[in-house]
Amino acid sequence: MTERIFNFSAGPAVLPVPVLEQARDEMLSLPGVGMSVMEISHRSPTFDEIHKSAIQGMRELLGIPENYHVLFLQGGASLQFSMVPINLLPTGASADYIITGSWGKKALKEAKKQGAVNVAADMADSRYTRVPEAHELKLDPHAAYVHLTTNETIEGVEWQQEPEMGDVSLVADASSDICSRPMDIGKYALIYAGAQKNLGPSGVTVVIIRDDLLSRIPDGLHTMLDYRTHTQNDSLYNTPNTWGIYILNLVCKWVKDKGGLEAMHSENKAKAQLIYDAIDATDFYRGHAATEARSLMNVTFRLPSEDLEKRFAKEASAQGLDGLKGHRSVGGIRASIYNAFPRAGCEALVEFMREFERKNG
Ligand SMILES: *Cc1c(COP(=O)(O)O)cnc(C)c1O
């Protein structure tokens, strides 16, 4: 194997090595098939088996109840910013949006093009360092749905628990923390996630949708934008990202082999704790997120100056710690440590942080 470095990229992100190895071994010929998964019909029995296994994998990992569909769509989480309101925000109704960071803002922007929205909370005043408390939410009891982002990838702010929504349908963008921990699926009406953080390559979007939402969808939508097209055709109305679904299936098996989401969660907590402890041990590093909203997937922090931050990222990269530069909108450092990111990489980062402070602090 050519040497792999520690990849802290926010997405597309690190994939499990055993998954990459199996994909490499099967690249030219799926066992017994004589063709690559990329060369076969999406309607072939071989792909059908992979597709069903991927859906089953998601169902088992997340404990998805029978009354939900699992879809594999395209267009990224970004298309869901539009599809959600197009399907679920009828004329005359209003939807609630809870904004805890950059992705939530993007979702809101698209919803506004479709209909009325109520910003139930916007954490801009905190510089997107935390999630709102229950008493800060201005929820509309008649909202068509409430939308939130379970983990804000750019700011590194994660809900520790879903807020109580009563009878209003909860819709979540879980792109960057899906399958990083157990989730009470029954609390959500719809969950969507781009695959490229925790589940596979870019180009597949997982949508988990409760059946009763389908009856709310207005008629006359463009075929590809209507969730019913995809539930009725088992995500095979048009050609899906067959390669992406194949990898996602392998990733599900890998997570299951690692002990499922409970085990994943404890490993993720341990990994994140290493870095947060290093941040808290000194004034040289300052965490961006409030302690109680700290993300297990994206650890964001600042250094005393932007100049030092630049050097930190550059020198880390030279030592095989890649992708640590924070998003251009918030600056600083961001260590994305998704499921497939090894604990040894967190240890290496902590070591580098100590050394960097010793030299520059
Ligand atoms: C990465 C990300 C997106 C954007 O996903 P695309 O698949 O590129 O459209 C949206 N929301 C969150 C929370 C993300 O992390």
mmCIF file of N, CA, C and O in Angstrom, residues 112-199:
data_model
loop_
_atom_site.group_PDB
_atom_site.id
_atom_site.type_symbol
_atom_site.label_atom_id
_atom_site.label_comp_id
_atom_site.label_asym_id
_atom_site.label_seq_id
_atom_site.Cartn_x
_atom_site.Cartn_y
_atom_site.Cartn_z
ATOM 1 N N LYS A 112 -37.086 29.926 1.389
ATOM 2 C CA LYS A 112 -37.720 31.227 1.178
ATOM 3 C C LYS A 112 -38.203 31.395 -0.254
ATOM 4 O O LYS A 112 -39.152 32.141 -0.518
ATOM 5 N N LYS A 113 -37.534 30.733 -1.179
ATOM 6 C CA LYS A 113 -37.954 30.829 -2.585
ATOM 7 C C LYS A 113 -39.249 30.075 -2.829
ATOM 8 O O LYS A 113 -39.939 30.305 -3.822
ATOM 9 N N GLN A 114 -39.543 29.129 -1.924
ATOM 10 C CA GLN A 114 -40.705 28.276 -2.123
ATOM 11 C C GLN A 114 -41.940 28.800 -1.399
ATOM 12 O O GLN A 114 -43.055 28.650 -1.895
ATOM 13 N N GLY A 115 -41.755 29.372 -0.231
ATOM 14 C CA GLY A 115 -42.934 29.791 0.531
ATOM 15 C C GLY A 115 -42.575 30.545 1.791
ATOM 16 O O GLY A 115 -41.457 31.039 1.946
ATOM 17 N N ALA A 116 -43.536 30.584 2.720
ATOM 18 C CA ALA A 116 -43.344 31.340 3.950
ATOM 19 C C ALA A 116 -42.479 30.560 4.929
ATOM 20 O O ALA A 116 -42.648 29.354 5.096
ATOM 21 N N VAL A 117 -41.540 31.253 5.552
ATOM 22 C CA VAL A 117 -40.723 30.606 6.570
ATOM 23 C C VAL A 117 -40.672 31.480 7.816
ATOM 24 O O VAL A 117 -40.767 32.700 7.746
ATOM 25 N N ASN A 118 -40.534 30.799 8.939
ATOM 26 C CA ASN A 118 -40.364 31.483 10.208
ATOM 27 C C ASN A 118 -39.022 31.034 10.767
ATOM 28 O O ASN A 118 -38.776 29.833 10.904
ATOM 29 N N VAL A 119 -38.136 31.992 11.025
ATOM 30 C CA VAL A 119 -36.857 31.616 11.632
ATOM 31 C C VAL A 119 -37.104 31.448 13.131
ATOM 32 O O VAL A 119 -37.274 32.418 13.858
ATOM 33 N N ALA A 120 -37.162 30.202 13.560
ATOM 34 C CA ALA A 120 -37.515 29.898 14.950
ATOM 35 C C ALA A 120 -36.380 30.261 15.899
ATOM 36 O O ALA A 120 -36.609 30.523 17.077
ATOM 37 N N ALA A 121 -35.172 30.269 15.369
ATOM 38 C CA ALA A 121 -33.997 30.724 16.124
ATOM 39 C C ALA A 121 -32.861 30.893 15.141
ATOM 40 O O ALA A 121 -32.741 30.130 14.183
ATOM 41 N N ASP A 122 -32.055 31.909 15.356
ATOM 42 C CA ASP A 122 -30.852 32.095 14.548
ATOM 43 C C ASP A 122 -29.733 32.445 15.528
ATOM 44 O O ASP A 122 -29.800 33.473 16.220
ATOM 45 N N MET A 123 -28.743 31.589 15.590
ATOM 46 C CA MET A 123 -27.707 31.739 16.609
ATOM 47 C C MET A 123 -26.567 32.675 16.171
ATOM 48 O O MET A 123 -25.466 32.631 16.733
ATOM 49 N N ALA A 124 -26.870 33.545 15.200
ATOM 50 C CA ALA A 124 -25.847 34.476 14.690
ATOM 51 C C ALA A 124 -25.216 35.282 15.813
ATOM 52 O O ALA A 124 -24.002 35.517 15.806
ATOM 53 N N ASP A 125 -26.024 35.718 16.793
ATOM 54 C CA ASP A 125 -25.497 36.535 17.885
ATOM 55 C C ASP A 125 -24.400 35.827 18.668
ATOM 56 O O ASP A 125 -23.534 36.478 19.248
ATOM 57 N N SER A 126 -24.460 34.522 18.683
ATOM 58 C CA SER A 126 -23.417 33.756 19.393
ATOM 59 C C SER A 126 -22.244 33.448 18.448
ATOM 60 O O SER A 126 -21.348 32.703 18.810
ATOM 61 N N ARG A 127 -22.293 33.991 17.245
ATOM 62 C CA ARG A 127 -21.342 33.660 16.177
ATOM 63 C C ARG A 127 -21.387 32.155 15.877
ATOM 64 O O ARG A 127 -20.374 31.530 15.603
ATOM 65 N N TYR A 128 -22.578 31.606 15.967
ATOM 66 C CA TYR A 128 -22.795 30.180 15.687
ATOM 67 C C TYR A 128 -21.864 29.289 16.488
ATOM 68 O O TYR A 128 -21.141 28.453 15.959
ATOM 69 N N THR A 129 -21.895 29.533 17.805
ATOM 70 C CA THR A 129 -21.072 28.715 18.687
ATOM 71 C C THR A 129 -21.915 27.718 19.482
ATOM 72 O O THR A 129 -21.365 26.877 20.184
ATOM 73 N N ARG A 130 -23.244 27.825 19.387
ATOM 74 C CA ARG A 130 -24.046 26.918 20.210
ATOM 75 C C ARG A 130 -25.419 26.693 19.577
ATOM 76 O O ARG A 130 -25.765 27.358 18.591
ATOM 77 N N VAL A 131 -26.168 25.757 20.129
ATOM 78 C CA VAL A 131 -27.539 25.521 19.667
ATOM 79 C C VAL A 131 -28.492 26.210 20.647
ATOM 80 O O VAL A 131 -28.134 26.441 21.805
ATOM 81 N N PRO A 132 -29.696 26.558 20.199
ATOM 82 C CA PRO A 132 -30.609 27.272 21.105
ATOM 83 C C PRO A 132 -31.138 26.372 22.216
ATOM 84 O O PRO A 132 -31.250 25.160 22.045
ATOM 85 N N GLU A 133 -31.457 26.986 23.319
ATOM 86 C CA GLU A 133 -32.156 26.258 24.373
ATOM 87 C C GLU A 133 -33.645 26.295 24.057
ATOM 88 O O GLU A 133 -34.085 27.149 23.270
ATOM 89 N N ALA A 134 -34.379 25.400 24.667
ATOM 90 C CA ALA A 134 -35.809 25.266 24.352
ATOM 91 C C ALA A 134 -36.532 26.617 24.436
ATOM 92 O O ALA A 134 -37.328 26.964 23.568
ATOM 93 N N HIS A 135 -36.220 27.408 25.472
ATOM 94 C CA HIS A 135 -36.949 28.666 25.666
ATOM 95 C C HIS A 135 -36.576 29.733 24.622
ATOM 96 O O HIS A 135 -37.233 30.767 24.526
ATOM 97 N N GLU A 136 -35.518 29.491 23.856
ATOM 98 C CA GLU A 136 -35.118 30.460 22.824
ATOM 99 C C GLU A 136 -35.796 30.189 21.475
ATOM 100 O O GLU A 136 -35.635 30.957 20.532
ATOM 101 N N LEU A 137 -36.514 29.084 21.389
ATOM 102 C CA LEU A 137 -37.140 28.714 20.122
ATOM 103 C C LEU A 137 -38.512 29.361 19.978
ATOM 104 O O LEU A 137 -39.368 29.202 20.856
ATOM 105 N N LYS A 138 -38.687 30.090 18.872
ATOM 106 C CA LYS A 138 -40.006 30.679 18.608
ATOM 107 C C LYS A 138 -40.720 29.800 17.587
ATOM 108 O O LYS A 138 -40.801 30.139 16.398
ATOM 109 N N LEU A 139 -41.200 28.677 18.069
ATOM 110 C CA LEU A 139 -41.803 27.689 17.173
ATOM 111 C C LEU A 139 -43.253 28.025 16.865
ATOM 112 O O LEU A 139 -43.981 28.523 17.716
ATOM 113 N N ASP A 140 -43.637 27.747 15.635
ATOM 114 C CA ASP A 140 -45.017 27.930 15.213
ATOM 115 C C ASP A 140 -45.715 26.571 15.321
ATOM 116 O O ASP A 140 -45.329 25.627 14.620
ATOM 117 N N PRO A 141 -46.716 26.471 16.196
ATOM 118 C CA PRO A 141 -47.350 25.152 16.385
ATOM 119 C C PRO A 141 -48.040 24.635 15.121
ATOM 120 O O PRO A 141 -48.331 23.453 15.014
ATOM 121 N N HIS A 142 -48.269 25.538 14.151
ATOM 122 C CA HIS A 142 -48.930 25.104 12.908
ATOM 123 C C HIS A 142 -47.951 24.954 11.758
ATOM 124 O O HIS A 142 -48.364 24.811 10.604
ATOM 125 N N ALA A 143 -46.660 24.989 12.045
ATOM 126 C CA ALA A 143 -45.656 24.903 10.968
ATOM 127 C C ALA A 143 -45.808 23.608 10.183
ATOM 128 O O ALA A 143 -46.164 22.559 10.740
ATOM 129 N N ALA A 144 -45.516 23.687 8.882
ATOM 130 C CA ALA A 144 -45.561 22.493 8.038
ATOM 131 C C ALA A 144 -44.476 21.506 8.487
ATOM 132 O O ALA A 144 -44.648 20.290 8.414
ATOM 133 N N TYR A 145 -43.356 22.046 8.928
ATOM 134 C CA TYR A 145 -42.265 21.240 9.491
ATOM 135 C C TYR A 145 -41.268 22.178 10.159
ATOM 136 O O TYR A 145 -41.327 23.390 9.962
ATOM 137 N N VAL A 146 -40.378 21.607 10.966
ATOM 138 C CA VAL A 146 -39.262 22.352 11.539
ATOM 139 C C VAL A 146 -37.981 21.775 10.959
ATOM 140 O O VAL A 146 -37.796 20.551 10.957
ATOM 141 N N HIS A 147 -37.127 22.636 10.457
ATOM 142 C CA HIS A 147 -35.859 22.166 9.866
ATOM 143 C C HIS A 147 -34.686 22.556 10.751
ATOM 144 O O HIS A 147 -34.598 23.694 11.228
ATOM 145 N N LEU A 148 -33.785 21.599 10.979
ATOM 146 C CA LEU A 148 -32.538 21.917 11.680
ATOM 147 C C LEU A 148 -31.379 21.134 11.071
ATOM 148 O O LEU A 148 -31.575 20.208 10.292
ATOM 149 N N THR A 149 -30.182 21.527 11.454
ATOM 150 C CA THR A 149 -28.956 20.876 10.988
ATOM 151 C C THR A 149 -28.338 20.192 12.201
ATOM 152 O O THR A 149 -27.944 20.877 13.152
ATOM 153 N N THR A 150 -28.293 18.859 12.191
ATOM 154 C CA THR A 150 -27.861 18.146 13.408
ATOM 155 C C THR A 150 -26.411 18.465 13.760
ATOM 156 O O THR A 150 -26.054 18.529 14.929
ATOM 157 N N ASN A 151 -25.593 18.652 12.730
ATOM 158 C CA ASN A 151 -24.193 19.032 12.979
ATOM 159 C C ASN A 151 -23.793 20.070 11.937
ATOM 160 O O ASN A 151 -23.833 19.785 10.740
ATOM 161 N N GLU A 152 -23.424 21.248 12.410
ATOM 162 C CA GLU A 152 -22.959 22.280 11.474
ATOM 163 C C GLU A 152 -21.478 22.052 11.224
ATOM 164 O O GLU A 152 -20.623 22.354 12.061
ATOM 165 N N THR A 153 -21.198 21.546 10.051
ATOM 166 C CA THR A 153 -19.878 21.060 9.655
ATOM 167 C C THR A 153 -18.815 22.155 9.683
ATOM 168 O O THR A 153 -17.645 21.901 9.974
ATOM 169 N N ILE A 154 -19.213 23.359 9.335
ATOM 170 C CA ILE A 154 -18.249 24.459 9.204
ATOM 171 C C ILE A 154 -17.895 25.034 10.571
ATOM 172 O O ILE A 154 -16.727 25.267 10.888
ATOM 173 N N GLU A 155 -18.913 25.220 11.417
ATOM 174 C CA GLU A 155 -18.682 25.793 12.745
ATOM 175 C C GLU A 155 -18.292 24.744 13.787
ATOM 176 O O GLU A 155 -17.745 25.084 14.830
ATOM 177 N N GLY A 156 -18.622 23.480 13.520
ATOM 178 C CA GLY A 156 -18.344 22.429 14.499
ATOM 179 C C GLY A 156 -19.291 22.484 15.683
ATOM 180 O O GLY A 156 -18.885 22.304 16.828
ATOM 181 N N VAL A 157 -20.577 22.720 15.370
ATOM 182 C CA VAL A 157 -21.608 22.825 16.412
ATOM 183 C C VAL A 157 -22.644 21.728 16.182
ATOM 184 O O VAL A 157 -23.218 21.619 15.107
ATOM 185 N N GLU A 158 -22.834 20.901 17.195
ATOM 186 C CA GLU A 158 -23.692 19.717 17.038
ATOM 187 C C GLU A 158 -24.766 19.675 18.120
ATOM 188 O O GLU A 158 -24.483 19.922 19.288
ATOM 189 N N TRP A 159 -25.992 19.347 17.705
ATOM 190 C CA TRP A 159 -27.047 19.107 18.690
ATOM 191 C C TRP A 159 -26.693 17.837 19.447
ATOM 192 O O TRP A 159 -26.354 16.822 18.839
ATOM 193 N N GLN A 160 -26.803 17.871 20.767
ATOM 194 C CA GLN A 160 -26.510 16.665 21.536
ATOM 195 C C GLN A 160 -27.742 15.779 21.608
ATOM 196 O O GLN A 160 -27.651 14.590 21.855
ATOM 197 N N GLN A 161 -28.885 16.382 21.357
ATOM 198 C CA GLN A 161 -30.148 15.675 21.493
ATOM 199 C C GLN A 161 -31.172 16.422 20.661
ATOM 200 O O GLN A 161 -31.105 17.656 20.594
ATOM 201 N N GLU A 162 -32.089 15.706 20.045
ATOM 202 C CA GLU A 162 -33.079 16.418 19.245
ATOM 203 C C GLU A 162 -34.035 17.185 20.152
ATOM 204 O O GLU A 162 -34.395 16.703 21.226
ATOM 205 N N PRO A 163 -34.405 18.435 19.759
ATOM 206 C CA PRO A 163 -35.333 19.202 20.595
ATOM 207 C C PRO A 163 -36.756 18.639 20.466
ATOM 208 O O PRO A 163 -37.064 17.971 19.483
ATOM 209 N N GLU A 164 -37.553 18.906 21.459
ATOM 210 C CA GLU A 164 -38.950 18.433 21.437
ATOM 211 C C GLU A 164 -39.781 19.278 20.476
ATOM 212 O O GLU A 164 -39.826 20.501 20.605
ATOM 213 N N MET A 165 -40.423 18.651 19.526
ATOM 214 C CA MET A 165 -41.179 19.385 18.516
ATOM 215 C C MET A 165 -42.677 19.167 18.646
ATOM 216 O O MET A 165 -43.441 19.638 17.818
ATOM 217 N N GLY A 166 -43.095 18.391 19.618
ATOM 218 C CA GLY A 166 -44.523 18.100 19.736
ATOM 219 C C GLY A 166 -45.010 17.383 18.491
ATOM 220 O O GLY A 166 -44.377 16.439 18.033
ATOM 221 N N ASP A 167 -46.101 17.885 17.905
ATOM 222 C CA ASP A 167 -46.692 17.202 16.752
ATOM 223 C C ASP A 167 -46.122 17.684 15.422
ATOM 224 O O ASP A 167 -46.473 17.151 14.375
ATOM 225 N N VAL A 168 -45.268 18.697 15.459
ATOM 226 C CA VAL A 168 -44.745 19.236 14.200
ATOM 227 C C VAL A 168 -43.630 18.330 13.677
ATOM 228 O O VAL A 168 -42.798 17.850 14.433
ATOM 229 N N SER A 169 -43.637 18.095 12.353
ATOM 230 C CA SER A 169 -42.663 17.198 11.735
ATOM 231 C C SER A 169 -41.263 17.793 11.787
ATOM 232 O O SER A 169 -41.060 18.951 11.420
ATOM 233 N N LEU A 170 -40.316 16.990 12.219
ATOM 234 C CA LEU A 170 -38.932 17.442 12.291
ATOM 235 C C LEU A 170 -38.165 16.945 11.067
ATOM 236 O O LEU A 170 -38.170 15.754 10.751
ATOM 237 N N VAL A 171 -37.523 17.883 10.371
ATOM 238 C CA VAL A 171 -36.716 17.573 9.190
ATOM 239 C C VAL A 171 -35.274 17.935 9.517
ATOM 240 O O VAL A 171 -35.009 19.031 10.021
ATOM 241 N N ALA A 172 -34.353 17.012 9.253
ATOM 242 C CA ALA A 172 -32.970 17.281 9.644
ATOM 243 C C ALA A 172 -31.993 17.042 8.513
ATOM 244 O O ALA A 172 -32.060 16.050 7.794
ATOM 245 N N ASP A 173 -31.058 17.966 8.389
ATOM 246 C CA ASP A 173 -29.876 17.778 7.556
ATOM 247 C C ASP A 173 -28.825 17.141 8.465
ATOM 248 O O ASP A 173 -28.300 17.791 9.361
ATOM 249 N N ALA A 174 -28.577 15.857 8.244
ATOM 250 C CA ALA A 174 -27.622 15.123 9.090
ATOM 251 C C ALA A 174 -26.386 14.733 8.287
ATOM 252 O O ALA A 174 -25.739 13.719 8.573
ATOM 253 N N SER A 175 -26.058 15.557 7.298
ATOM 254 C CA SER A 175 -24.978 15.196 6.371
ATOM 255 C C SER A 175 -23.676 14.823 7.068
ATOM 256 O O SER A 175 -22.995 13.892 6.656
ATOM 257 N N SER A 176 -23.317 15.580 8.107
ATOM 258 C CA SER A 176 -21.971 15.371 8.637
ATOM 259 C C SER A 176 -21.939 14.602 9.950
ATOM 260 O O SER A 176 -20.857 14.406 10.500
ATOM 261 N N ASP A 177 -23.095 14.130 10.433
ATOM 262 C CA ASP A 177 -22.988 13.250 11.608
ATOM 263 C C ASP A 177 -23.879 12.016 11.535
ATOM 264 O O ASP A 177 -23.954 11.253 12.506
ATOM 265 N N ILE A 178 -24.467 11.768 10.367
ATOM 266 C CA ILE A 178 -25.274 10.554 10.240
ATOM 267 C C ILE A 178 -24.391 9.330 10.461
ATOM 268 O O ILE A 178 -23.235 9.296 10.023
ATOM 269 N N CYS A 179 -24.891 8.381 11.198
ATOM 270 C CA CYS A 179 -24.178 7.127 11.493
ATOM 271 C C CYS A 179 -22.913 7.314 12.322
ATOM 272 O O CYS A 179 -22.073 6.424 12.404
ATOM 273 N N SER A 180 -22.767 8.495 12.953
ATOM 274 C CA SER A 180 -21.642 8.678 13.860
ATOM 275 C C SER A 180 -22.066 8.310 15.280
ATOM 276 O O SER A 180 -21.235 8.203 16.177
ATOM 277 N N ARG A 181 -23.362 8.136 15.466
ATOM 278 C CA ARG A 181 -23.933 7.836 16.782
ATOM 279 C C ARG A 181 -25.349 7.325 16.542
ATOM 280 O O ARG A 181 -25.924 7.557 15.477
ATOM 281 N N PRO A 182 -25.932 6.676 17.549
ATOM 282 C CA PRO A 182 -27.322 6.243 17.376
ATOM 283 C C PRO A 182 -28.231 7.458 17.253
ATOM 284 O O PRO A 182 -27.912 8.534 17.750
ATOM 285 N N MET A 183 -29.325 7.278 16.558
ATOM 286 C CA MET A 183 -30.258 8.378 16.335
ATOM 287 C C MET A 183 -31.654 7.816 16.561
ATOM 288 O O MET A 183 -31.926 6.686 16.144
ATOM 289 N N ASP A 184 -32.511 8.589 17.212
ATOM 290 C CA ASP A 184 -33.890 8.132 17.405
ATOM 291 C C ASP A 184 -34.696 8.529 16.170
ATOM 292 O O ASP A 184 -35.284 9.606 16.113
ATOM 293 N N ILE A 185 -34.684 7.662 15.179
ATOM 294 C CA ILE A 185 -35.279 7.989 13.877
ATOM 295 C C ILE A 185 -36.753 8.384 14.029
ATOM 296 O O ILE A 185 -37.244 9.269 13.338
ATOM 297 N N GLY A 186 -37.431 7.737 14.975
ATOM 298 C CA GLY A 186 -38.852 8.008 15.170
ATOM 299 C C GLY A 186 -39.165 9.464 15.500
ATOM 300 O O GLY A 186 -40.295 9.910 15.349
ATOM 301 N N LYS A 187 -38.168 10.207 15.935
ATOM 302 C CA LYS A 187 -38.400 11.626 16.248
ATOM 303 C C LYS A 187 -38.404 12.492 14.995
ATOM 304 O O LYS A 187 -38.749 13.673 15.053
ATOM 305 N N TYR A 188 -37.967 11.925 13.877
ATOM 306 C CA TYR A 188 -37.844 12.708 12.650
ATOM 307 C C TYR A 188 -38.883 12.277 11.619
ATOM 308 O O TYR A 188 -39.243 11.103 11.525
ATOM 309 N N ALA A 189 -39.314 13.249 10.838
ATOM 310 C CA ALA A 189 -40.193 12.949 9.709
ATOM 311 C C ALA A 189 -39.354 12.693 8.467
ATOM 312 O O ALA A 189 -39.700 11.866 7.621
ATOM 313 N N LEU A 190 -38.256 13.428 8.352
ATOM 314 C CA LEU A 190 -37.370 13.278 7.199
ATOM 315 C C LEU A 190 -35.940 13.619 7.617
ATOM 316 O O LEU A 190 -35.718 14.599 8.331
ATOM 317 N N ILE A 191 -35.006 12.784 7.181
ATOM 318 C CA ILE A 191 -33.577 13.035 7.421
ATOM 319 C C ILE A 191 -32.878 12.945 6.079
ATOM 320 O O ILE A 191 -33.159 12.032 5.299
ATOM 321 N N TYR A 192 -32.010 13.888 5.797
ATOM 322 C CA TYR A 192 -31.221 13.758 4.567
ATOM 323 C C TYR A 192 -29.741 13.966 4.875
ATOM 324 O O TYR A 192 -29.380 14.603 5.869
ATOM 325 N N ALA A 193 -28.908 13.398 4.017
ATOM 326 C CA ALA A 193 -27.464 13.482 4.239
ATOM 327 C C ALA A 193 -26.715 13.207 2.954
ATOM 328 O O ALA A 193 -26.942 12.178 2.316
ATOM 329 N N GLY A 194 -25.835 14.115 2.578
ATOM 330 C CA GLY A 194 -24.883 13.821 1.514
ATOM 331 C C GLY A 194 -23.956 12.730 2.041
ATOM 332 O O GLY A 194 -23.594 12.739 3.206
ATOM 333 N N ALA A 195 -23.568 11.796 1.172
ATOM 334 C CA ALA A 195 -22.810 10.632 1.656
ATOM 335 C C ALA A 195 -21.352 10.923 1.959
ATOM 336 O O ALA A 195 -20.702 10.179 2.683
ATOM 337 N N GLN A 196 -20.827 12.032 1.448
ATOM 338 C CA GLN A 196 -19.369 12.180 1.383
ATOM 339 C C GLN A 196 -18.668 12.531 2.688
ATOM 340 O O GLN A 196 -17.472 12.782 2.691
ATOM 341 N N LYS A 197 -19.406 12.567 3.806
ATOM 342 C CA LYS A 197 -18.745 12.775 5.091
ATOM 343 C C LYS A 197 -18.578 11.441 5.823
ATOM 344 O O LYS A 197 -17.481 11.091 6.200
ATOM 345 N N ASN A 198 -19.671 10.750 6.032
ATOM 346 C CA ASN A 198 -19.576 9.544 6.854
ATOM 347 C C ASN A 198 -19.959 8.263 6.140
ATOM 348 O O ASN A 198 -19.815 7.187 6.707
ATOM 349 N N LEU A 199 -20.462 8.356 4.918
ATOM 350 C CA LEU A 199 -21.076 7.157 4.330
ATOM 351 C C LEU A 199 -20.455 6.673 3.039
ATOM 352 O O LEU A 199 -20.708 5.540 2.630
#
